[in-house]
Every structure is written in C-alpha cells, then in structure tokens.
PDB file of N, CA and C in Angstrom:
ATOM      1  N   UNK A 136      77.421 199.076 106.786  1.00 34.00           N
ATOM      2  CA  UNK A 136      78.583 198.698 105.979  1.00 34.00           C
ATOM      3  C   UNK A 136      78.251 197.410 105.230  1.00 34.00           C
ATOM      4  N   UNK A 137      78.585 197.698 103.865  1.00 42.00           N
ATOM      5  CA  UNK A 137      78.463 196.264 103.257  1.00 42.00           C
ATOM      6  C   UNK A 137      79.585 196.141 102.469  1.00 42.00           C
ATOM      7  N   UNK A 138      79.666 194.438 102.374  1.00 43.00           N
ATOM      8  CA  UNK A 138      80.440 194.018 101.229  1.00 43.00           C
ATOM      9  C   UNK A 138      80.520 193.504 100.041  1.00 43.00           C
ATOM     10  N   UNK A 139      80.964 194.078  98.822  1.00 43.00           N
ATOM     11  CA  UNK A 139      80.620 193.676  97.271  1.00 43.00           C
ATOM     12  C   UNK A 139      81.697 192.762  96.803  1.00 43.00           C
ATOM     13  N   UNK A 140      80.698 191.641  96.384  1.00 39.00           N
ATOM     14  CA  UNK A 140      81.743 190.814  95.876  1.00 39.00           C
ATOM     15  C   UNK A 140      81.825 191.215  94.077  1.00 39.00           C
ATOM     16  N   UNK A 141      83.067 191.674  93.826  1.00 36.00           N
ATOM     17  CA  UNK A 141      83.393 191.691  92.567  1.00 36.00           C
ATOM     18  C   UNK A 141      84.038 190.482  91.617  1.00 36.00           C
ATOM     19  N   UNK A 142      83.478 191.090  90.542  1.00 35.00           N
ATOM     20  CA  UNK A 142      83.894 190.376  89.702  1.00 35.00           C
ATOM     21  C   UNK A 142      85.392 189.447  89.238  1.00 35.00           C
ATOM     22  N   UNK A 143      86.495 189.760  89.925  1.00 37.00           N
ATOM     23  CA  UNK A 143      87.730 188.931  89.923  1.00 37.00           C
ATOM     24  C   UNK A 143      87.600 188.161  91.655  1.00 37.00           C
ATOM     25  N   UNK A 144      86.240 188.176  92.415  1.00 39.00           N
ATOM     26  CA  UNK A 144      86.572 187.856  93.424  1.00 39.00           C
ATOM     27  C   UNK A 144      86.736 188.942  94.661  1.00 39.00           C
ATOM     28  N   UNK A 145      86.775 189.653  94.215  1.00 41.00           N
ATOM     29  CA  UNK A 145      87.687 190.589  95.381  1.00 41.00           C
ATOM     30  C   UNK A 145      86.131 190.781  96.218  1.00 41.00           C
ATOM     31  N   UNK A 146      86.530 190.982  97.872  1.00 44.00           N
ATOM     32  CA  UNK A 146      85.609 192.025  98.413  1.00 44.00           C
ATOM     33  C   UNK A 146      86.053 192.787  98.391  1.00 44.00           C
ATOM     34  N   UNK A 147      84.945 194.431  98.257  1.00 44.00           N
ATOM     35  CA  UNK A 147      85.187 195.698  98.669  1.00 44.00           C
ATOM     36  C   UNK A 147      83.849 195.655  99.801  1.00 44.00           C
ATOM     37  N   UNK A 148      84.750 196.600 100.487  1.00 44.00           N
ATOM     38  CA  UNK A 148      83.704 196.985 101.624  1.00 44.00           C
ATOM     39  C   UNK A 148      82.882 198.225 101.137  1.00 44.00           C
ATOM     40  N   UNK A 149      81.583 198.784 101.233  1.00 44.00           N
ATOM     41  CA  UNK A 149      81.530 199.940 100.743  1.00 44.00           C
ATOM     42  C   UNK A 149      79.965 200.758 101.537  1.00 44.00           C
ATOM     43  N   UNK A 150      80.814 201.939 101.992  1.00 39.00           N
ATOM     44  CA  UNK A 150      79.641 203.000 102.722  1.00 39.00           C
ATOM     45  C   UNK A 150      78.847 203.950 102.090  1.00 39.00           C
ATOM     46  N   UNK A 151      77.159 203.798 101.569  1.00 34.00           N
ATOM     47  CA  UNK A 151      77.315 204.538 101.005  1.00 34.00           C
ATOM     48  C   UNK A 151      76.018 205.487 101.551  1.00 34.00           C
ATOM     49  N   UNK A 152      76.388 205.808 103.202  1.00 32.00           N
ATOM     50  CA  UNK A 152      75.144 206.822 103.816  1.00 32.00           C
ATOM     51  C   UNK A 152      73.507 206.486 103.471  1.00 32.00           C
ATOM     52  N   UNK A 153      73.903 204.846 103.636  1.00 32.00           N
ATOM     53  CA  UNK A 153      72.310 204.537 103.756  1.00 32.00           C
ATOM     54  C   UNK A 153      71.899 203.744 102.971  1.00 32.00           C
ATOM     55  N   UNK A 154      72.532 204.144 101.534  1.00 35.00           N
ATOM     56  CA  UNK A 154      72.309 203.434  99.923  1.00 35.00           C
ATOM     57  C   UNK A 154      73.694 202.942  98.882  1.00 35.00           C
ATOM     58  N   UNK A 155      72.839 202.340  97.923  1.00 39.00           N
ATOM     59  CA  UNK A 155      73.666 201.666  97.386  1.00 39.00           C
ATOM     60  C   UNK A 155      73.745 201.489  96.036  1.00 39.00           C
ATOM     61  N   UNK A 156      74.433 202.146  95.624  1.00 40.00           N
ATOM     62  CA  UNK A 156      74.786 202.039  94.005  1.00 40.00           C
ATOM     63  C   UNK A 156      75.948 200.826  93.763  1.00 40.00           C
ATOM     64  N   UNK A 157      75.370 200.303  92.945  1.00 42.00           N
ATOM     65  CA  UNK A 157      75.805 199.078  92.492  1.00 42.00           C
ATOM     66  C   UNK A 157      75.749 198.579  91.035  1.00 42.00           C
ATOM     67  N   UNK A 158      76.242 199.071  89.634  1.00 42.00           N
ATOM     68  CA  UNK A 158      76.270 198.873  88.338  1.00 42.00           C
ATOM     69  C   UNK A 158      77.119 198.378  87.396  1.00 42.00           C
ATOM     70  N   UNK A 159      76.632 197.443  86.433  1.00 38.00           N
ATOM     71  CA  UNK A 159      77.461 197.084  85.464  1.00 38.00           C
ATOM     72  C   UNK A 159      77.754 197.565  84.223  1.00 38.00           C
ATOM     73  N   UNK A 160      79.248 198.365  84.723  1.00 40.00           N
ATOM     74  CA  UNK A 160      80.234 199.209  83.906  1.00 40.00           C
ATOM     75  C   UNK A 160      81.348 198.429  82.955  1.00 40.00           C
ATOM     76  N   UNK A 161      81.064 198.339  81.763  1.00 40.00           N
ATOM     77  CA  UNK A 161      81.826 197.669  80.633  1.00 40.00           C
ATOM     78  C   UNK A 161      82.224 196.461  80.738  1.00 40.00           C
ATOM     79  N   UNK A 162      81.021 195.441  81.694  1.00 40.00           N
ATOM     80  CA  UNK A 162      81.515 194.400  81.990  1.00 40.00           C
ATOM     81  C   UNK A 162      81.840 194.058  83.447  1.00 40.00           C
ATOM     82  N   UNK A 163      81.930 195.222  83.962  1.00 44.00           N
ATOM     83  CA  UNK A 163      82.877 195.151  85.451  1.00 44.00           C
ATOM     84  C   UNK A 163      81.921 195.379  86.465  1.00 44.00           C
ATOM     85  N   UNK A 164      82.479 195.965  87.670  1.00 47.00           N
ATOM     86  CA  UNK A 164      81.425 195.782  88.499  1.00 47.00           C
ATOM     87  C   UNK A 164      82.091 197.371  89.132  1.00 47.00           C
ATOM     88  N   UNK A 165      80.701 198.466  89.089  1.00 47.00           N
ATOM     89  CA  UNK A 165      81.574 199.542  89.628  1.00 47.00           C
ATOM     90  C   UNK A 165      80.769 200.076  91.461  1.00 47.00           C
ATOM     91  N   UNK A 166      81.303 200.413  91.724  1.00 46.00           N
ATOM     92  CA  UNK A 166      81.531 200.658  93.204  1.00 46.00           C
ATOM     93  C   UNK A 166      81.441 201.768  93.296  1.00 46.00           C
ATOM     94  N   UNK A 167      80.213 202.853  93.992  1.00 44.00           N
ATOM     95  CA  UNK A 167      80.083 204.216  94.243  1.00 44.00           C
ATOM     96  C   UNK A 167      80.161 204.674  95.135  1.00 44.00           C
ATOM     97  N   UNK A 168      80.385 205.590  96.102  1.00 37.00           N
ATOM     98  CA  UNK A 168      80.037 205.881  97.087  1.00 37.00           C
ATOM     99  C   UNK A 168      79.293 207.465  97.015  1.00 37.00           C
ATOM    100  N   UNK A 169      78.512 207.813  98.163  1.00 34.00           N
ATOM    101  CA  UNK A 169      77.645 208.747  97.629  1.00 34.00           C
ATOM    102  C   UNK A 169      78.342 209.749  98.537  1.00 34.00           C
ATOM    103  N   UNK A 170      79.437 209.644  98.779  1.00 34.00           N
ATOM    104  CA  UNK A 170      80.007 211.312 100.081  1.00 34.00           C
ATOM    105  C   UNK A 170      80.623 212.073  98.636  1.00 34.00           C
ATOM    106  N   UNK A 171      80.471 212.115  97.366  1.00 37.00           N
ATOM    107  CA  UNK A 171      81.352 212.978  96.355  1.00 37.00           C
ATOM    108  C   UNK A 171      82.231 212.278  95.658  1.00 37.00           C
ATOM    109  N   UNK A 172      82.846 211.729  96.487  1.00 41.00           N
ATOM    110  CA  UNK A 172      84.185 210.517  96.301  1.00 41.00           C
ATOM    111  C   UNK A 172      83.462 209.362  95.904  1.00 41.00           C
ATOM    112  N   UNK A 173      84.294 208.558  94.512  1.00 46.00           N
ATOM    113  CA  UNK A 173      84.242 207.870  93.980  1.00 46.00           C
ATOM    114  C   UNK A 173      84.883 206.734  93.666  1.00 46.00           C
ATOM    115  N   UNK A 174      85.108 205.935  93.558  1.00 45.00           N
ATOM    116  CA  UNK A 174      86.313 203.796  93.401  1.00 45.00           C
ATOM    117  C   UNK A 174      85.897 203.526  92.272  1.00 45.00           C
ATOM    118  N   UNK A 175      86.684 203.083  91.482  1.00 43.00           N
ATOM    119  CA  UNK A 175      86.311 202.491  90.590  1.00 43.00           C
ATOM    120  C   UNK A 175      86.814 201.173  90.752  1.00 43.00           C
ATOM    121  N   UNK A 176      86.435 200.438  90.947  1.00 41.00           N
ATOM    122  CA  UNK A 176      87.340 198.884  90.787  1.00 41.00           C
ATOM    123  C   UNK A 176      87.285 198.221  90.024  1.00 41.00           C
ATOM    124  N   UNK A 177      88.393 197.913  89.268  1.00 37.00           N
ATOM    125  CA  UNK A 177      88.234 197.192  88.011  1.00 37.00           C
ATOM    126  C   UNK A 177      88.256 195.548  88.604  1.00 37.00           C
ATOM    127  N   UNK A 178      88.253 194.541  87.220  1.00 36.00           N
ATOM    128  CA  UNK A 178      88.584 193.713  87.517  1.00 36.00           C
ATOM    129  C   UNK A 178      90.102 193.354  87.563  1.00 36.00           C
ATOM    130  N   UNK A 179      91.081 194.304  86.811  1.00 37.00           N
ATOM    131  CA  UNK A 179      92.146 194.078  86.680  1.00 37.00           C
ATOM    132  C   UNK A 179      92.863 194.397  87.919  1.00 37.00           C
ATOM    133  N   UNK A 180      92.288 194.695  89.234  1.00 39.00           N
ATOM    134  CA  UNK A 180      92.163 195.558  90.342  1.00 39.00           C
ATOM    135  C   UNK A 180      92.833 197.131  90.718  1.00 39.00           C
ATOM    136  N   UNK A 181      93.014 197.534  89.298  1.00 42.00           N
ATOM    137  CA  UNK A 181      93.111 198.924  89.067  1.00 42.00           C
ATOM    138  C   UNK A 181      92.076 199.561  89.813  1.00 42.00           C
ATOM    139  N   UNK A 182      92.330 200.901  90.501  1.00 44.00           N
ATOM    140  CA  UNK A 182      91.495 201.949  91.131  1.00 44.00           C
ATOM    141  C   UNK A 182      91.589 202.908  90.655  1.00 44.00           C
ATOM    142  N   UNK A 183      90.539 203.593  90.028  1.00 43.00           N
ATOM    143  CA  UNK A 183      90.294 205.053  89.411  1.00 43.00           C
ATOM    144  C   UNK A 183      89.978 206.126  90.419  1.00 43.00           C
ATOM    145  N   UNK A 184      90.717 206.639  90.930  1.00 44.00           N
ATOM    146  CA  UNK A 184      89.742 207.774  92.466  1.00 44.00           C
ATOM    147  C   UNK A 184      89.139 208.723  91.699  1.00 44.00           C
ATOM    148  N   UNK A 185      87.786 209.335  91.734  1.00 45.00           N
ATOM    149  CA  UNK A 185      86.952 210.347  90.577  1.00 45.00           C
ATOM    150  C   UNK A 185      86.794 210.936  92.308  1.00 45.00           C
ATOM    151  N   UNK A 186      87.033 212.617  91.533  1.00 38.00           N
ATOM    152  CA  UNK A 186      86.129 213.766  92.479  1.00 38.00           C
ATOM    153  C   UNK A 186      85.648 214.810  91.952  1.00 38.00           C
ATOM    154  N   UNK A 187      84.487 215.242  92.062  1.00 34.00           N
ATOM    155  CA  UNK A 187      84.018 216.112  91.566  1.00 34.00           C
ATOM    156  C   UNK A 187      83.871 217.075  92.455  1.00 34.00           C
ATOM    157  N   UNK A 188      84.878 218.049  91.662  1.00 32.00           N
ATOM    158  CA  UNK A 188      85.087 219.182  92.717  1.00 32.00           C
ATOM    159  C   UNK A 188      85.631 220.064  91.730  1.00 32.00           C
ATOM    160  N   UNK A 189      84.405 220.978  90.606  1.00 31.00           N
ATOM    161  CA  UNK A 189      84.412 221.888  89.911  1.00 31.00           C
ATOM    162  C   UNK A 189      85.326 221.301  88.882  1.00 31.00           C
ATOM    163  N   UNK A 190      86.496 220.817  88.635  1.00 35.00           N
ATOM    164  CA  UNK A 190      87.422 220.300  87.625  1.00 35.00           C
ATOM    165  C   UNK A 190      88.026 218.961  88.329  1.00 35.00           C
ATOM    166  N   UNK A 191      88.277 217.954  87.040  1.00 38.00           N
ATOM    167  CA  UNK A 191      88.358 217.094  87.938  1.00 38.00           C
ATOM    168  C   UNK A 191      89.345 215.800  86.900  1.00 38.00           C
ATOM    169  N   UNK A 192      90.296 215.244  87.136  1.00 38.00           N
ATOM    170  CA  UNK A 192      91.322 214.808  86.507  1.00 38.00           C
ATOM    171  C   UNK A 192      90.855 213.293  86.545  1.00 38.00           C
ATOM    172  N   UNK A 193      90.494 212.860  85.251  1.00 40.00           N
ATOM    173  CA  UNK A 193      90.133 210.886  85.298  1.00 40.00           C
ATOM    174  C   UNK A 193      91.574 210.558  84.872  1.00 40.00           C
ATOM    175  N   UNK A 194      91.963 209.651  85.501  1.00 37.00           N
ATOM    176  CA  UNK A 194      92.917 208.667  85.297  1.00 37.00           C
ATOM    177  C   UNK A 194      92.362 207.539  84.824  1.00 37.00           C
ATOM    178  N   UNK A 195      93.204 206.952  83.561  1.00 35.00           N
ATOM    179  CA  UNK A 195      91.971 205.818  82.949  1.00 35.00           C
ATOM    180  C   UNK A 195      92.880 204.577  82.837  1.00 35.00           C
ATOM    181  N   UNK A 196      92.476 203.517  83.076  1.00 35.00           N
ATOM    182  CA  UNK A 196      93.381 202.052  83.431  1.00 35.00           C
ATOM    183  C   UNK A 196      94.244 202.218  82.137  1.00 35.00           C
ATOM    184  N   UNK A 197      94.144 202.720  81.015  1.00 35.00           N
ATOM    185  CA  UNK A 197      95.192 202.540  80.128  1.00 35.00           C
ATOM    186  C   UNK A 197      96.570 204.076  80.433  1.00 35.00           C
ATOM    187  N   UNK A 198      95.966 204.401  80.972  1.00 38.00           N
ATOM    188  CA  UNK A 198      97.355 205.363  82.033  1.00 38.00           C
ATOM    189  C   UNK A 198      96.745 206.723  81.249  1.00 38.00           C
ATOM    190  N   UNK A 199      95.358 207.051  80.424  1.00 39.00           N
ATOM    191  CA  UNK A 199      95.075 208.427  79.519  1.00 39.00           C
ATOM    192  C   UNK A 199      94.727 209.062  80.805  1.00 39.00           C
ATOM    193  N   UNK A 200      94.759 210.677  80.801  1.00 41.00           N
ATOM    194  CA  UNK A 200      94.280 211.311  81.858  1.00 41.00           C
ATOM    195  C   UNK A 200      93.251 212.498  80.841  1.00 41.00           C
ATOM    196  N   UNK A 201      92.075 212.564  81.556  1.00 41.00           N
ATOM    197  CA  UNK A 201      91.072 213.431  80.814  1.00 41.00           C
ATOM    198  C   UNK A 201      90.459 214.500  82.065  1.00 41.00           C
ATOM    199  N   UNK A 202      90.599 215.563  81.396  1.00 41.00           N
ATOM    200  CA  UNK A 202      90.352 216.797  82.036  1.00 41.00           C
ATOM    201  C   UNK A 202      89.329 216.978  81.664  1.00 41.00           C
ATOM    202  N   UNK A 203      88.203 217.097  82.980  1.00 42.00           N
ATOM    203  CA  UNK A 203      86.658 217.575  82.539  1.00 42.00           C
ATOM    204  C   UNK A 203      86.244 218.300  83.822  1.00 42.00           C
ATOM    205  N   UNK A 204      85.034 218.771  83.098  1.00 39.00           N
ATOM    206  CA  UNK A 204      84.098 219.723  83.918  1.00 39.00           C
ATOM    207  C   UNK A 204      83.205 219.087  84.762  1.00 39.00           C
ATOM    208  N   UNK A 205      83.089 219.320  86.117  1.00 37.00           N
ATOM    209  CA  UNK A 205      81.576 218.626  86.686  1.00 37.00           C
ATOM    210  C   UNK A 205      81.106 219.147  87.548  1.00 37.00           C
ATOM    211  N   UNK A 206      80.440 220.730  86.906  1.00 33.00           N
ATOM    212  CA  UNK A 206      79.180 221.572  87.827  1.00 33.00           C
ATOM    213  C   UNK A 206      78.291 221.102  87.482  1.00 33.00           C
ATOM    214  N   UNK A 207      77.485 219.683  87.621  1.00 31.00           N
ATOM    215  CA  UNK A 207      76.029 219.699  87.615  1.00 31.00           C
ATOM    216  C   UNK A 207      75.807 218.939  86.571  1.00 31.00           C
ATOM    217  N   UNK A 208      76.505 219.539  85.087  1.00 34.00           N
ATOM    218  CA  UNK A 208      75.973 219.538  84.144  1.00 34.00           C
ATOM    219  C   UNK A 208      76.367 217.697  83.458  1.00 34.00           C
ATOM    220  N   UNK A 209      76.242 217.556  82.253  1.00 36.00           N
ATOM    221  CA  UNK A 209      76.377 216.030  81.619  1.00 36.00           C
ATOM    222  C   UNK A 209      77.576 216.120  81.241  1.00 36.00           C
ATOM    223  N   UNK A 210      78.643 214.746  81.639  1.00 38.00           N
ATOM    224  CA  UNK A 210      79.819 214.946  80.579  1.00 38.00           C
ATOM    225  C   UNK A 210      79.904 213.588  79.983  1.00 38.00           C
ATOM    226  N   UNK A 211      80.898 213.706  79.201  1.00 40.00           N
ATOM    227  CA  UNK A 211      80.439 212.923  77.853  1.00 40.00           C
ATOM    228  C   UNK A 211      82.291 212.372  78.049  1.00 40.00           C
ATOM    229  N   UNK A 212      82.549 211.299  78.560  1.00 43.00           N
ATOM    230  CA  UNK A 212      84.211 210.814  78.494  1.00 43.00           C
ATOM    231  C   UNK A 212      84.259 209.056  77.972  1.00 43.00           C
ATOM    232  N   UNK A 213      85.238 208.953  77.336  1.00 40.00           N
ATOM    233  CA  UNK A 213      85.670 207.647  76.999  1.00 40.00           C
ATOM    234  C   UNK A 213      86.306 206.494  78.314  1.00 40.00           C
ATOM    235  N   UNK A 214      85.378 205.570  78.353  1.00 42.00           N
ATOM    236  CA  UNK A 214      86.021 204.719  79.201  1.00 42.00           C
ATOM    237  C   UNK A 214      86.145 203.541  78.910  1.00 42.00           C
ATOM    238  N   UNK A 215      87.271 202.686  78.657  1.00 39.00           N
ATOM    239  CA  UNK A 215      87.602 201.356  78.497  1.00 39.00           C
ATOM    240  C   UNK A 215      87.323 201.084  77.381  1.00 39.00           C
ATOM    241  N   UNK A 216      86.600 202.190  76.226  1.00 39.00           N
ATOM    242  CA  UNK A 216      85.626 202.207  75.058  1.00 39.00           C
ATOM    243  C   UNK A 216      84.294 202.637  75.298  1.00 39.00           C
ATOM    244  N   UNK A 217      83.731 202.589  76.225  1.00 43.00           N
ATOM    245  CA  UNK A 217      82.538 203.248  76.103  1.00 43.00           C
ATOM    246  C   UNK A 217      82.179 204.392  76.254  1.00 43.00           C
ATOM    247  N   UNK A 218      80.890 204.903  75.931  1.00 45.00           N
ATOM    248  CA  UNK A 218      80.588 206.110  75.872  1.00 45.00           C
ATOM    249  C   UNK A 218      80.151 206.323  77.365  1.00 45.00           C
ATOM    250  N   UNK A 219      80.559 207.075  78.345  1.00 45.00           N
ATOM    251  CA  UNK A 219      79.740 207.419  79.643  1.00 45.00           C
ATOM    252  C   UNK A 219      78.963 208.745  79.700  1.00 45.00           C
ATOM    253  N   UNK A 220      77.472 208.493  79.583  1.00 41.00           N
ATOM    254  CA  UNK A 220      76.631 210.082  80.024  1.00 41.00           C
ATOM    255  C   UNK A 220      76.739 210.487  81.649  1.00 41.00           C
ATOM    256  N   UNK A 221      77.032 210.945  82.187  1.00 42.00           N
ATOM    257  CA  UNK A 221      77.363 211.023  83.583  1.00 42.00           C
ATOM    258  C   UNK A 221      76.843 212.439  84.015  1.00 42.00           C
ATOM    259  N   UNK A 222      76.413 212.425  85.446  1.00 37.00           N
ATOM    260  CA  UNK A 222      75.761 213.642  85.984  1.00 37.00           C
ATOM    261  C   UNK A 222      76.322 213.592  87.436  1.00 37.00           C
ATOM    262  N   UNK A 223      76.931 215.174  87.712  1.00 34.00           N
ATOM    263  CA  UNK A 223      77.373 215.075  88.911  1.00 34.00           C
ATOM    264  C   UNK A 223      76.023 214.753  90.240  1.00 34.00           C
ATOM    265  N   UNK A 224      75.122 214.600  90.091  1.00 36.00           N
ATOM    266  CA  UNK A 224      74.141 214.193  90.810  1.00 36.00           C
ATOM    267  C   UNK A 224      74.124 212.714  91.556  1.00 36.00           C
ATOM    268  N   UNK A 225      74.529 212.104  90.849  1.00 41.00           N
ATOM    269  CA  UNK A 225      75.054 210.520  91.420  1.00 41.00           C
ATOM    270  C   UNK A 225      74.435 209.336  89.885  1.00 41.00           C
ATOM    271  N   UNK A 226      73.599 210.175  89.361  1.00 42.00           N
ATOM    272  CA  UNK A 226      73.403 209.506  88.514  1.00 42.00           C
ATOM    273  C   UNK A 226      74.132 209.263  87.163  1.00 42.00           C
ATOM    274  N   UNK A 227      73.662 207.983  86.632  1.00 45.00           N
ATOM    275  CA  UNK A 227      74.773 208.029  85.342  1.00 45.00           C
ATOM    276  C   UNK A 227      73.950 206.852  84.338  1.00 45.00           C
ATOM    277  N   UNK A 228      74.202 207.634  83.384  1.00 42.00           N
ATOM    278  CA  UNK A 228      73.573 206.677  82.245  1.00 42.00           C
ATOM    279  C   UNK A 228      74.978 206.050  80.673  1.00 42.00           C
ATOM    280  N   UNK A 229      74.742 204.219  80.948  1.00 41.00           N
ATOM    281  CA  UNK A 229      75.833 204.098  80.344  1.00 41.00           C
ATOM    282  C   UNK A 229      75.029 203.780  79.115  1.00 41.00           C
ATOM    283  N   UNK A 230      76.145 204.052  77.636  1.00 38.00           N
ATOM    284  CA  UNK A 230      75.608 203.736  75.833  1.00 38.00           C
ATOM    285  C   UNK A 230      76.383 202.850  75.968  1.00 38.00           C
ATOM    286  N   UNK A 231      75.467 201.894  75.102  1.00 31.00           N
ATOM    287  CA  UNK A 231      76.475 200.775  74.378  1.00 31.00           C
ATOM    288  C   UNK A 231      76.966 201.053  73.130  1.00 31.00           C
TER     289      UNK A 231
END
C-alpha cells in the first residue's frame, strides 16, 4: 500500500497489485489502479470512477457524460481539453 501525495495536498492511498501508475494528466496528478477500476483525482478533489466493462459512462468534472467503447481497442475522448489516446490495457498516451 502506498500513499500519493497530490497535487492540492491531498493523500490518496493507492493499491495497485504490485505496481504503480503514476501520471501527469492536464496538470493534475492521476491515480490508477490496475484491478479494471479506475480514480481520477482531481485537484479540485472531484472523483471520476472509469470502468471498463465493454461500455462505459465518463463523467467529466464539468458535469459532460461521454459514452464510449472499451474492448481493447483506442478511444479518443475530451478531457478538461485534452485530447486522451487511451487503451483498455492500462496504457495511455496523453496529446498536447
């Protein structure tokens, strides 16, 4: 078990079966966990819960909700303004 100190301060505690994803998302500091289930923690201390489980509903800190696909493949969604390339694999590649 470890703890991430974010960016407004906050700890999160976070499990992530061994490893640790740890990246800077539009400024912020995002928080992964690798069981499927996903945190987003903003700095505004908004929480985004992401699951990928064949269809999958983003709730986005400005209250938009985006309906996407995530068998495997790349999806392409707006966050905070940015462009996110994302792979249900755990990996993710952010555009500026």
């Amino acid at each position: 078990k470890r703890v991430l100190e974010q960016c407004a301060g906050k700890r999160v505690p976070e499990q992530c079966a061994g490893k640790r994803v740890l990246e800077q998302f539009a400024g912020k500091r995002v928080l992964e966990q690798c069981t499927g289930k996903r945190v987003l923690d903003q700095c505004t201390g908004k929480r985004v819960p992401e699951q990928c489980t064949g269809k999958r509903v983003l709730e986005q800190c400005a209250g938009k909700r985006v309906p996407e696909q995530c068998a495997g493949k790349r999806v392409l969604e707006q966050f905070t303004g940015k462009r996110v390339l994302e792979q249900c694999a755990g990996k993710r590649v952010l555009e500026q």
